[in-house]
Coordinates of C-alpha atoms in Angstrom, one line a residue:
X1 CA -16.5 25.7 -4.3
X2 CA -14.5 24.5 -7.3
X3 CA -14.1 20.9 -8.5
X4 CA -11.2 19.5 -10.4
X5 CA -11.4 16.1 -12.1
X6 CA -8.3 14.0 -12.8
X7 CA -9.4 11.2 -15.1
X8 CA -7.5 8.1 -16.5
X9 CA -9.0 7.7 -19.9
X10 CA -7.7 4.2 -20.4
X11 CA -11.0 2.6 -19.3
X12 CA -14.3 3.5 -21.1
X13 CA -16.0 3.6 -17.7
X14 CA -13.6 6.4 -16.6
X15 CA -14.7 8.6 -19.5
X16 CA -18.4 7.8 -18.7
X17 CA -17.8 8.7 -15.0
X18 CA -16.2 11.9 -16.1
X19 CA -19.2 12.9 -18.1
X20 CA -21.4 12.1 -15.1
X21 CA -19.3 14.4 -12.9
X22 CA -19.5 17.2 -15.4
X23 CA -23.2 16.8 -15.6
X24 CA -23.6 16.9 -11.8
X25 CA -21.4 20.0 -11.5
X26 CA -23.4 21.8 -14.3
X27 CA -26.7 21.0 -12.6
X28 CA -25.5 22.5 -9.4
X29 CA -23.7 25.4 -10.9
X30 CA -20.3 24.4 -9.5
X31 CA -17.2 25.3 -11.7
X32 CA -15.4 22.2 -12.8
X33 CA -12.1 21.6 -14.7
X34 CA -11.1 18.3 -16.3
X35 CA -7.5 17.1 -16.7
X36 CA -6.8 13.7 -18.2
X37 CA -3.7 11.8 -17.1
X38 CA -1.1 10.5 -19.5
X39 CA 2.3 8.8 -19.5
X40 CA 4.0 12.2 -19.9
X41 CA 1.9 13.7 -17.1
X42 CA 1.0 10.8 -14.9
X43 CA -1.0 12.9 -12.4
X44 CA -2.6 15.4 -14.7
X45 CA -0.9 18.4 -12.9
X46 CA -3.6 18.8 -10.2
X47 CA -4.3 22.3 -9.0
X48 CA -3.9 22.8 -5.3
X49 CA -6.4 25.6 -5.2
X50 CA -9.4 23.3 -6.0
X51 CA -11.6 22.7 -3.1
X52 CA -12.3 19.1 -4.2
X53 CA -10.2 16.9 -6.4
X54 CA -12.1 14.0 -8.0
X55 CA -9.8 11.2 -9.1
X56 CA -11.3 8.8 -11.7
X57 CA -9.0 5.9 -12.1
X58 CA -7.2 3.1 -10.2
X59 CA -4.7 3.0 -7.3
X60 CA -1.8 4.1 -9.5
X61 CA -3.5 7.2 -10.7
X62 CA -4.8 7.9 -7.1
X63 CA -1.3 7.7 -5.5
X64 CA 0.2 10.0 -8.1
X65 CA -2.4 12.7 -7.5
X66 CA -2.3 12.2 -3.7
X67 CA 1.5 12.7 -3.7
X68 CA 1.3 15.8 -5.9
X69 CA -1.4 17.4 -3.7
X70 CA 0.2 16.6 -0.4
X71 CA 3.5 18.0 -1.6
X72 CA 1.8 21.3 -2.7
X73 CA 2.3 23.9 0.1
X74 CA -1.0 25.7 -0.7
X75 CA -3.3 22.7 -0.9
X76 CA -6.3 23.0 1.5
X77 CA -8.8 20.8 -0.3
X78 CA -9.9 17.2 -0.2
X79 CA -9.7 14.2 -2.5
X80 CA -12.6 12.0 -3.7
X81 CA -11.8 8.6 -5.3
X82 CA -14.1 7.4 -8.1
X83 CA -12.7 3.9 -8.7
X84 CA -12.4 2.6 -12.3
X85 CA -9.1 0.7 -12.0
X86 CA -8.1 -3.0 -11.7
X87 CA -8.2 -3.5 -8.0
X88 CA -9.1 -0.1 -6.4
X89 CA -7.9 -1.1 -3.0
X90 CA -7.7 2.3 -1.4
X91 CA -11.3 3.2 -2.4
X92 CA -12.4 -0.1 -1.1
X93 CA -10.8 0.5 2.3
X94 CA -12.5 3.9 2.7
X95 CA -15.9 2.5 1.8
X96 CA -16.2 3.3 -1.9
X97 CA -16.5 0.0 -3.5
X98 CA -17.8 0.9 -7.0
X99 CA -17.8 3.8 -9.5
X100 CA -21.4 4.5 -8.6
X101 CA -20.5 4.8 -4.9
X102 CA -18.0 7.6 -5.7
X103 CA -20.5 9.4 -7.9
X104 CA -23.1 9.2 -5.1
X105 CA -20.6 10.7 -2.6
X106 CA -20.0 13.6 -5.1
X107 CA -23.7 14.1 -5.5
X108 CA -24.0 14.4 -1.7
X109 CA -21.1 16.9 -1.6
X110 CA -22.6 19.1 -4.3
X111 CA -26.0 18.9 -2.6
X112 CA -24.6 20.1 0.7
X113 CA -25.2 16.8 2.5
X114 CA -21.7 16.7 4.0
X115 CA -21.1 16.2 7.8
X116 CA -17.9 16.4 9.8
X117 CA -17.6 12.6 9.5
X118 CA -17.6 12.8 5.7
X119 CA -13.9 13.8 5.5
X120 CA -11.3 11.6 7.1
X121 CA -7.6 12.2 7.2
X122 CA -5.8 9.2 5.8
X123 CA -2.1 8.2 6.1
X124 CA 0.2 8.5 3.1
X125 CA 3.2 6.3 2.7
X126 CA 6.5 7.4 1.1
X127 CA 9.0 5.1 -0.4
X128 CA 12.7 5.7 -1.4
X129 CA 14.2 3.2 -3.9
X130 CA 17.9 2.5 -4.3
X131 CA 18.9 1.0 -7.6
X132 CA 21.7 -1.5 -8.3
X133 CA 25.2 -0.1 -8.1
X134 CA 24.6 2.0 -4.9
X135 CA 25.9 1.0 -1.5
X136 CA 24.7 2.1 1.9
X137 CA 26.6 3.5 4.8
X138 CA 26.6 2.0 8.3
X139 CA 23.9 4.5 9.2
X140 CA 21.6 3.2 6.5
X141 CA 21.8 6.2 4.2
X142 CA 22.6 5.9 0.5
X143 CA 26.3 6.3 -0.5
X144 CA 27.4 9.0 -2.9
X145 CA 27.7 6.5 -5.8
X146 CA 24.2 5.1 -5.3
X147 CA 21.3 5.8 -7.6
X148 CA 18.6 6.7 -5.1
X149 CA 15.2 7.9 -6.2
X150 CA 13.3 10.8 -4.8
X151 CA 10.6 9.8 -2.4
X152 CA 7.5 8.3 -4.1
X153 CA 4.1 8.1 -2.6
X154 CA 2.0 5.0 -2.0
X155 CA -1.5 4.7 -0.6
X156 CA -2.0 1.0 -0.5
X157 CA 1.2 -1.2 -0.4
X158 CA 4.9 -1.1 -1.0
X159 CA 6.6 -4.4 -1.3
X160 CA 9.8 -6.1 -2.3
X161 CA 10.6 -9.7 -3.3
X162 CA 8.6 -12.3 -5.1
X163 CA 5.4 -10.3 -4.8
X164 CA 7.0 -7.7 -7.1
X165 CA 8.1 -10.5 -9.4
X166 CA 4.5 -11.7 -9.5
X167 CA 3.3 -8.3 -10.7
X168 CA 6.0 -8.2 -13.4
X169 CA 4.7 -11.6 -14.6
X170 CA 1.0 -10.6 -14.7
X171 CA 0.0 -10.1 -18.3
X172 CA -2.2 -7.2 -19.2
X173 CA -5.0 -9.4 -20.5
X174 CA -5.3 -11.1 -17.1
X175 CA -6.0 -7.8 -15.4
X176 CA -8.4 -6.7 -18.1
X177 CA -10.4 -10.0 -17.9
X178 CA -10.2 -10.8 -14.2
X179 CA -9.7 -7.5 -12.5
X180 CA -8.0 -7.9 -9.1
X181 CA -8.2 -11.7 -9.5
X182 CA -6.0 -11.3 -12.6
X183 CA -2.9 -10.8 -10.4
X184 CA -3.2 -14.4 -9.5
X185 CA -1.8 -15.4 -12.9
X186 CA 1.5 -13.8 -12.1
X187 CA 1.4 -15.0 -8.5
X188 CA 1.1 -18.7 -9.6
X189 CA 4.5 -18.4 -11.3
X190 CA 6.3 -17.4 -8.0
X191 CA 4.6 -19.4 -5.3
X192 CA 7.4 -22.0 -5.1
X193 CA 10.3 -19.6 -5.6
X194 CA 13.2 -19.9 -3.2
X195 CA 13.6 -17.5 -0.3
X196 CA 15.5 -14.2 -0.9
X197 CA 18.2 -13.1 1.6
X198 CA 17.4 -9.6 2.9
X199 CA 18.1 -7.4 5.9
X200 CA 15.0 -5.9 7.4
X201 CA 15.6 -2.8 9.5
X202 CA 12.7 -1.3 11.6
X203 CA 13.0 2.1 13.2
X204 CA 15.7 4.7 13.3
X205 CA 18.6 5.7 15.5
X206 CA 18.7 4.0 18.9
X207 CA 15.4 2.3 18.1
X208 CA 16.7 0.6 14.9
X209 CA 16.6 -3.2 14.9
X210 CA 18.0 -5.3 12.1
X211 CA 17.1 -8.9 11.1
X212 CA 18.8 -11.0 8.4
X213 CA 16.1 -13.2 6.9
X214 CA 15.3 -15.3 3.8
X215 CA 11.9 -14.0 2.7
X216 CA 9.4 -14.7 0.0
X217 CA 8.3 -11.1 0.3
X218 CA 8.2 -8.1 2.6
X219 CA 5.1 -5.9 2.4
X220 CA 4.1 -2.6 4.0
X221 CA 0.5 -1.4 3.8
X222 CA -1.9 1.4 4.6
X223 CA -4.9 -0.8 4.2
X224 CA -6.5 -3.9 5.8
X225 CA -8.4 -5.9 3.2
X226 CA -8.6 -6.6 -0.5
X227 CA -11.5 -7.8 -2.7
X228 CA -13.3 -11.1 -2.1
X229 CA -13.3 -10.6 1.7
X230 CA -9.6 -11.3 2.0
X231 CA -7.6 -9.6 4.8
X232 CA -4.0 -9.0 4.1
X233 CA -3.0 -6.7 7.0
X234 CA -5.2 -7.6 10.1
X235 CA -3.4 -4.8 11.9
X236 CA -3.6 -2.2 9.1
X237 CA -5.9 0.6 8.1
X238 CA -6.0 3.9 6.2
X239 CA -5.5 6.0 9.4
X240 CA -3.6 4.1 12.0
X241 CA -0.6 6.4 11.9
X242 CA 1.6 3.5 11.1
X243 CA 2.5 1.2 8.3
X244 CA 1.4 -2.4 8.7
X245 CA 4.3 -4.7 7.9
X246 CA 3.9 -8.3 6.7
X247 CA 6.9 -10.6 6.2
X248 CA 6.4 -14.0 4.4
X249 CA 9.3 -16.0 5.8
X250 CA 9.5 -19.8 5.3
X251 CA 11.1 -21.6 8.1
X252 CA 14.4 -22.1 6.2
X253 CA 14.7 -18.3 6.0
X254 CA 14.7 -17.6 9.8
X255 CA 17.8 -16.7 11.7
X256 CA 16.1 -17.8 15.0
X257 CA 13.5 -20.5 15.9
X258 CA 12.3 -19.1 19.2
X259 CA 12.9 -16.0 21.3
X260 CA 11.5 -12.8 20.1
X261 CA 11.7 -11.6 16.5
X262 CA 12.6 -8.2 17.8
X263 CA 13.9 -9.3 21.3
X264 CA 16.8 -6.9 21.3
X265 CA 14.4 -4.2 22.5
X266 CA 13.6 -6.2 25.6
X267 CA 10.2 -7.6 24.4
X268 CA 9.1 -10.7 26.2
X269 CA 7.7 -13.6 24.1
X270 CA 4.1 -14.4 24.7
X271 CA 2.0 -17.4 24.1
X272 CA -1.2 -17.2 22.1
X273 CA -0.9 -13.8 20.4
X274 CA 2.0 -11.6 19.3
X275 CA 2.2 -8.5 21.5
X276 CA 3.0 -5.2 20.0
X277 CA 6.0 -3.4 21.5
X278 CA 6.4 0.3 21.0
X279 CA 9.8 2.0 21.4
X280 CA 10.3 5.5 20.1
X281 CA 9.3 5.7 16.4
X282 CA 8.6 2.1 15.8
X283 CA 6.1 -0.5 17.0
X284 CA 7.2 -4.1 16.7
X285 CA 5.3 -7.3 16.8
X286 CA 7.0 -10.1 18.8
X287 CA 6.9 -13.7 17.9
X288 CA 5.9 -16.1 20.7
X289 CA 8.1 -19.1 21.4
X290 CA 7.4 -22.0 19.0
X291 CA 8.8 -25.3 18.0
X292 CA 9.9 -25.3 14.4
X293 CA 9.7 -28.5 12.3
X294 CA 12.1 -29.3 9.5
X295 CA 13.1 -26.2 7.5
X296 CA 10.9 -25.4 4.4
X297 CA 11.9 -23.3 1.5
X298 CA 8.3 -22.7 0.4
X299 CA 5.7 -20.9 2.5
X300 CA 2.7 -22.9 3.8
X301 CA 0.4 -21.2 1.3
X302 CA -2.7 -23.2 2.4
X303 CA -2.5 -21.8 6.0
X304 CA -1.7 -18.3 4.7
X305 CA -4.7 -18.3 2.3
X306 CA -6.9 -19.6 5.1
X307 CA -5.7 -16.8 7.4
X308 CA -6.6 -14.3 4.7
X309 CA -10.2 -15.5 4.7
X310 CA -10.8 -16.6 8.2
X311 CA -8.2 -14.7 10.2
X312 CA -5.5 -15.9 12.5
X313 CA -2.4 -14.4 10.8
X314 CA -0.5 -14.4 14.1
X315 CA -0.8 -18.2 14.3
X316 CA 0.8 -18.9 10.9
X317 CA 4.5 -19.8 11.3
X318 CA 5.5 -18.3 8.0
X319 CA 4.1 -14.8 8.7
X320 CA 5.6 -12.1 10.8
X321 CA 3.5 -9.0 11.6
X322 CA 4.9 -5.6 12.6
X323 CA 3.7 -2.0 12.7
X324 CA 6.3 0.7 11.9
X325 CA 6.6 4.4 11.2
X326 CA 9.7 3.8 9.2
X327 CA 11.6 0.7 7.9
X328 CA 14.1 -0.4 5.3
X329 CA 14.7 -3.7 3.4
X330 CA 18.1 -4.2 1.8
X331 CA 19.4 -6.9 -0.5
X332 CA 22.8 -7.7 -2.0
X333 CA 21.2 -8.4 -5.4
X334 CA 18.5 -6.4 -7.1
X335 CA 15.0 -7.5 -6.3
X336 CA 11.6 -6.5 -7.9
X337 CA 9.6 -3.9 -6.0
X338 CA 6.1 -2.6 -6.4
X339 CA 4.1 0.5 -5.3
X340 CA 0.4 0.2 -5.1
X341 CA 0.3 -2.8 -7.3
X342 CA 2.5 -1.3 -10.0
X343 CA 5.9 -2.8 -10.8
X344 CA 8.7 -0.2 -10.0
X345 CA 11.7 -2.1 -11.3
X346 CA 14.6 -3.8 -9.5
X347 CA 16.2 -2.3 -6.4
X348 CA 18.7 -3.1 -3.7
X349 CA 16.9 -1.1 -1.1
X350 CA 13.3 -0.2 -0.3
X351 CA 12.9 2.4 2.5
X352 CA 9.5 3.4 3.7
X353 CA 8.0 5.9 6.1
X354 CA 4.5 7.1 6.9
X355 CA 3.0 10.6 6.9
X356 CA 0.1 10.3 9.4
X357 CA -3.2 11.9 8.5
X358 CA -1.7 13.7 5.5
X359 CA -4.5 13.1 3.0
X360 CA -8.1 14.5 3.5
X361 CA -10.5 12.1 1.7
X362 CA -14.2 12.5 1.3
X363 CA -16.0 9.3 2.1
X364 CA -19.7 8.1 2.4
X365 CA -21.6 9.5 5.3
X366 CA -21.3 7.1 8.2

């Protein structure tokens, strides 16, 4: 067995965790190689021949390493997150809440205390970003003149709209002092922002359904919850085989007040809960009929925050839930986008897809 360590040296606890990993490997006689990340080499050039890749860092470091390994044809190993970042959402959702938890899992692996349930195969999201200046054809593909990025991986969330703007406005000191709660500083600057006109397309080919909406944000996630017991995607998870979609749509941004949100596929509205309709490559959540009060331009944040803590997302008028294997959000004007909590600039299109069970991850024995 060989172990490779990819470490983000920005945080002192990352270097301390790296020393602990080296000591554990030396004690058990397991070869180990350490590669620090940097701006020039954001994922430390992970070697696909390593049986175990230990990633010491946050969600940003983790997604870069995961994308590089999954894209390597010869990779047959597994990944172990040792969280030392700001939010560490992916590690949290696989049961590794603290740095010490990740080191304890490594100790179990090196001691041979690994069962078949210790490795789970997690979904990996892929995002394609189109920058300003590029159009799109009727089929939804980028035109020749567009500036479209190569696919980029994400493990936690990919989002567009005011959520990306909130990340751009979050100062570094807030994250250093408050950790995940520090993102709230940037969010406060965007809570009352006006809806943004976008077209949300779910599915491909004959299954594709388009909606023109005014949104606060559109989010796609591979997770369910975030710190402090808050659930963002009640229908999400690290290995559902789909991306959980969450649209924050104030009433003034809807193009319809009743009927189904995706009624063009023949879904029937339902009272109480929002049924999930699967057609081909896409699963869609359908809105039940509801009476809508006077249009609002600001989401009802009180009810949204309450749902995050107590549940009941499907009963909040300003939230739409859907589960997709592929989707696209387009805008006439450039909008801020983020991948796994890191600002990724301004785009006119965010296209996402899921690679089910693409990433083997070592987790605590269950």
